[in-house]
PDB file of C-alpha atoms in Angstrom:
ATOM      1  CA  UNK G   1     156.096 162.533  -4.070  1.00  0.00           C
ATOM      2  CA  UNK G   2     158.335 159.651  -3.801  1.00  0.00           C
ATOM      3  CA  UNK G   3     159.461 157.885  -1.180  1.00  0.00           C
ATOM      4  CA  UNK G   4     162.914 156.318  -1.102  1.00  0.00           C
ATOM      5  CA  UNK G   5     163.990 154.382   1.954  1.00  0.00           C
ATOM      6  CA  UNK G   6     167.766 154.305   2.303  1.00  0.00           C
ATOM      7  CA  UNK G   7     168.993 151.074   4.087  1.00  0.00           C
ATOM      8  CA  UNK G   8     172.150 151.907   6.057  1.00  0.00           C
ATOM      9  CA  UNK G   9     175.795 150.988   5.092  1.00  0.00           C
ATOM     10  CA  UNK G  10     176.923 148.338   5.868  1.00  0.00           C
ATOM     11  CA  UNK G  11     180.144 147.521   7.312  1.00  0.00           C
ATOM     12  CA  UNK G  12     182.847 146.223   4.864  1.00  0.00           C
ATOM     13  CA  UNK G  13     183.457 142.523   6.024  1.00  0.00           C
ATOM     14  CA  UNK G  14     186.746 141.987   7.316  1.00  0.00           C
ATOM     15  CA  UNK G  15     188.399 138.753   7.525  1.00  0.00           C
ATOM     16  CA  UNK G  16     190.154 137.950  10.390  1.00  0.00           C
ATOM     17  CA  UNK G  17     193.553 136.185  10.628  1.00  0.00           C
ATOM     18  CA  UNK G  18     194.403 133.373  12.909  1.00  0.00           C
ATOM     19  CA  UNK G  19     198.135 132.812  14.525  1.00  0.00           C
ATOM     20  CA  UNK G  20     198.099 129.523  16.654  1.00  0.00           C
ATOM     21  CA  UNK G  21     201.860 128.904  17.099  1.00  0.00           C
ATOM     22  CA  UNK G  22     202.997 127.037  20.517  1.00  0.00           C
ATOM     23  CA  UNK G  23     205.951 128.904  21.437  1.00  0.00           C
ATOM     24  CA  UNK G  24     207.019 132.520  21.458  1.00  0.00           C
ATOM     25  CA  UNK G  25     209.949 133.925  18.661  1.00  0.00           C
ATOM     26  CA  UNK G  26     212.956 133.232  19.312  1.00  0.00           C
ATOM     27  CA  UNK G  27     214.849 137.046  19.279  1.00  0.00           C
ATOM     28  CA  UNK G  28     218.527 135.546  19.357  1.00  0.00           C
ATOM     29  CA  UNK G  29     217.681 133.260  16.130  1.00  0.00           C
ATOM     30  CA  UNK G  30     220.575 133.608  13.400  1.00  0.00           C
ATOM     31  CA  UNK G  31     221.731 131.740  10.662  1.00  0.00           C
ATOM     32  CA  UNK G  32     219.917 128.978   8.427  1.00  0.00           C
ATOM     33  CA  UNK G  33     218.647 131.536   6.011  1.00  0.00           C
ATOM     34  CA  UNK G  34     219.358 128.772   3.026  1.00  0.00           C
ATOM     35  CA  UNK G  35     216.898 126.578   4.705  1.00  0.00           C
ATOM     36  CA  UNK G  36     214.595 128.984   5.540  1.00  0.00           C
ATOM     37  CA  UNK G  37     213.867 131.032   2.544  1.00  0.00           C
ATOM     38  CA  UNK G  38     213.370 127.384   0.622  1.00  0.00           C
ATOM     39  CA  UNK G  39     210.366 126.706   3.650  1.00  0.00           C
ATOM     40  CA  UNK G  40     209.011 130.276   3.334  1.00  0.00           C
ATOM     41  CA  UNK G  41     208.780 129.872  -0.846  1.00  0.00           C
ATOM     42  CA  UNK G  42     206.493 126.819  -0.114  1.00  0.00           C
ATOM     43  CA  UNK G  43     204.270 128.136   2.612  1.00  0.00           C
ATOM     44  CA  UNK G  44     204.051 131.950   1.771  1.00  0.00           C
ATOM     45  CA  UNK G  45     200.852 133.195  -0.466  1.00  0.00           C
ATOM     46  CA  UNK G  46     201.392 133.977  -3.957  1.00  0.00           C
ATOM     47  CA  UNK G  47     199.150 134.551  -7.099  1.00  0.00           C
ATOM     48  CA  UNK G  48     198.857 131.210  -7.599  1.00  0.00           C
ATOM     49  CA  UNK G  49     196.585 129.485  -5.048  1.00  0.00           C
ATOM     50  CA  UNK G  50     197.273 126.070  -5.850  1.00  0.00           C
ATOM     51  CA  UNK G  51     201.088 126.105  -5.424  1.00  0.00           C
ATOM     52  CA  UNK G  52     200.853 126.523  -1.670  1.00  0.00           C
ATOM     53  CA  UNK G  53     202.055 122.811  -0.424  1.00  0.00           C
ATOM     54  CA  UNK G  54     201.986 121.408   3.072  1.00  0.00           C
ATOM     55  CA  UNK G  55     205.875 121.340   4.056  1.00  0.00           C
ATOM     56  CA  UNK G  56     207.230 119.143   7.030  1.00  0.00           C
ATOM     57  CA  UNK G  57     210.701 119.685   8.623  1.00  0.00           C
ATOM     58  CA  UNK G  58     212.245 116.684   8.805  1.00  0.00           C
ATOM     59  CA  UNK G  59     216.342 115.749  10.739  1.00  0.00           C
ATOM     60  CA  UNK G  60     218.011 114.849  13.718  1.00  0.00           C
ATOM     61  CA  UNK G  61     216.630 115.950  17.456  1.00  0.00           C
ATOM     62  CA  UNK G  62     218.192 118.997  18.310  1.00  0.00           C
ATOM     63  CA  UNK G  63     219.059 120.354  14.563  1.00  0.00           C
ATOM     64  CA  UNK G  64     216.919 123.015  14.971  1.00  0.00           C
ATOM     65  CA  UNK G  65     213.741 122.207  13.251  1.00  0.00           C
ATOM     66  CA  UNK G  66     211.255 123.885  15.953  1.00  0.00           C
ATOM     67  CA  UNK G  67     213.290 127.006  15.829  1.00  0.00           C
ATOM     68  CA  UNK G  68     213.216 127.336  11.726  1.00  0.00           C
ATOM     69  CA  UNK G  69     209.549 126.638  11.628  1.00  0.00           C
ATOM     70  CA  UNK G  70     208.934 128.886  14.412  1.00  0.00           C
ATOM     71  CA  UNK G  71     210.451 131.765  12.711  1.00  0.00           C
ATOM     72  CA  UNK G  72     208.845 130.842   9.371  1.00  0.00           C
ATOM     73  CA  UNK G  73     205.303 131.328  11.191  1.00  0.00           C
ATOM     74  CA  UNK G  74     206.785 134.722  12.425  1.00  0.00           C
ATOM     75  CA  UNK G  75     207.853 136.060   9.303  1.00  0.00           C
ATOM     76  CA  UNK G  76     204.604 135.055   7.460  1.00  0.00           C
ATOM     77  CA  UNK G  77     202.694 136.617  10.274  1.00  0.00           C
ATOM     78  CA  UNK G  78     204.504 140.090   9.929  1.00  0.00           C
ATOM     79  CA  UNK G  79     205.085 140.048   5.864  1.00  0.00           C
ATOM     80  CA  UNK G  80     201.453 139.065   5.302  1.00  0.00           C
ATOM     81  CA  UNK G  81     199.100 140.319   7.521  1.00  0.00           C
ATOM     82  CA  UNK G  82     195.986 138.522   6.265  1.00  0.00           C
ATOM     83  CA  UNK G  83     197.496 135.079   6.083  1.00  0.00           C
ATOM     84  CA  UNK G  84     196.599 132.962   9.148  1.00  0.00           C
ATOM     85  CA  UNK G  85     198.912 130.453  10.917  1.00  0.00           C
ATOM     86  CA  UNK G  86     198.276 127.542  12.537  1.00  0.00           C
TER      87      UNK G  86
END
């Protein structure tokens, strides 16, 4: 008679995502869809990983740069659950 030793089934590897954003989402965020879409096109994951770019948002103080960046970060988190945001 042949004896077979079975290994316990291993759990699949789960990738944990990271979301490290210094501020909460502005629930009253409106407008700026054009610049927001431009930003999202540059940072969203796609089929070609080499297309992702580090991106800077620049402008005068009080123009809303932080709010646009925050909204982009929260949209990426909501629409791409496997993507990490720093």
